[in-house]
Short mmCIF file of C-alpha atoms in Angstrom, two decimals:
data_model
loop_
_atom_site.label_atom_id
_atom_site.label_comp_id
_atom_site.label_asym_id
_atom_site.label_seq_id
_atom_site.Cartn_x
_atom_site.Cartn_y
_atom_site.Cartn_z
CA ASP A 64 13.16 -1.63 -11.55
CA ASN A 65 12.80 1.83 -10.02
CA PHE A 66 11.06 2.84 -6.82
CA VAL A 67 10.72 5.70 -4.36
CA ARG A 68 10.52 5.24 -0.62
CA ILE A 69 8.46 7.83 1.27
CA ASN A 70 6.86 8.09 4.68
CA PHE A 71 3.16 8.67 5.33
CA ASP A 72 3.49 12.46 5.78
CA VAL A 73 5.24 12.79 2.43
CA PHE A 74 2.55 10.62 0.79
CA GLU A 75 -0.14 13.04 1.96
CA ARG A 76 1.85 16.12 0.89
CA VAL A 77 2.51 14.67 -2.58
CA VAL A 78 -1.19 13.88 -3.05
CA ASP A 79 -2.13 17.40 -1.91
CA VAL A 80 0.28 18.93 -4.45
CA LEU A 81 -0.56 16.65 -7.39
CA ALA A 82 -4.31 16.37 -6.77
CA PRO A 83 -5.50 19.18 -4.47
CA THR A 84 -9.15 18.28 -5.05
CA GLY A 85 -8.55 14.59 -4.32
CA ILE A 86 -8.63 11.48 -6.50
CA GLU A 87 -11.62 9.40 -7.49
CA ILE A 88 -11.39 5.79 -6.31
CA CYS A 89 -13.91 3.04 -7.11
CA PRO A 90 -13.55 0.14 -4.62
CA GLN A 91 -15.02 -3.10 -5.96
CA GLU A 92 -16.26 -4.10 -2.50
CA GLU A 93 -16.76 -2.39 0.84
CA ILE A 94 -13.61 -2.01 2.92
CA TYR A 95 -13.96 -1.91 6.70
CA ASP A 96 -11.13 -1.75 9.19
CA PRO A 97 -12.20 -1.37 12.83
CA LYS A 98 -8.59 -1.12 14.06
CA TYR A 99 -6.85 1.28 11.69
CA PRO A 100 -3.83 2.82 13.50
CA ASP A 101 -4.19 6.53 14.20
CA ALA A 102 -1.49 9.17 14.74
CA GLY A 103 -1.76 8.91 18.53
CA TYR A 104 -0.86 5.19 18.68
CA GLY A 105 -4.49 4.22 19.11
CA THR A 106 -6.97 2.99 16.54
CA ILE A 107 -9.88 4.39 14.58
CA GLU A 108 -12.56 2.82 12.44
CA VAL A 109 -12.34 3.37 8.66
CA ARG A 110 -14.90 2.33 6.07
CA PHE A 111 -15.02 2.78 2.31
CA ALA A 112 -18.25 1.98 0.48
CA ALA A 113 -18.21 0.03 -2.78
CA VAL A 114 -19.01 3.12 -4.87
CA CYS A 115 -16.91 5.64 -6.75
CA GLN A 116 -15.89 8.43 -4.42
CA ARG A 117 -13.43 11.32 -4.31
CA MET A 118 -10.84 10.92 -1.55
CA ASN A 119 -8.51 13.51 -0.08
CA ALA A 120 -4.90 12.74 0.88
CA THR A 121 -5.76 11.46 4.37
CA GLN A 122 -8.46 9.14 3.05
CA LEU A 123 -6.17 7.89 0.25
CA LEU A 124 -3.50 6.97 2.78
CA GLN A 125 -6.08 5.10 4.87
CA TYR A 126 -7.33 3.32 1.74
CA ALA A 127 -3.82 2.39 0.63
CA ARG A 128 -2.85 1.06 4.05
CA THR A 129 -6.02 -0.87 4.87
CA ARG A 130 -7.05 -2.44 1.55
CA ALA A 131 -4.91 -5.54 2.12
#
């Protein structure tokens, strides 16, 4: 019933405050996105292996946005 709406910069700042050493994520399968949008209106390639790994705020945002 409740929600909070934040932009991408706030997402990264909140993660940095709440988990300054990152958060461990365990993807069940490899995630690959060759056209992830970057900050300069271009694209970059992002890949997350199917293993447990500690991600910083930037990586967590990429993971959250590309896992669909």
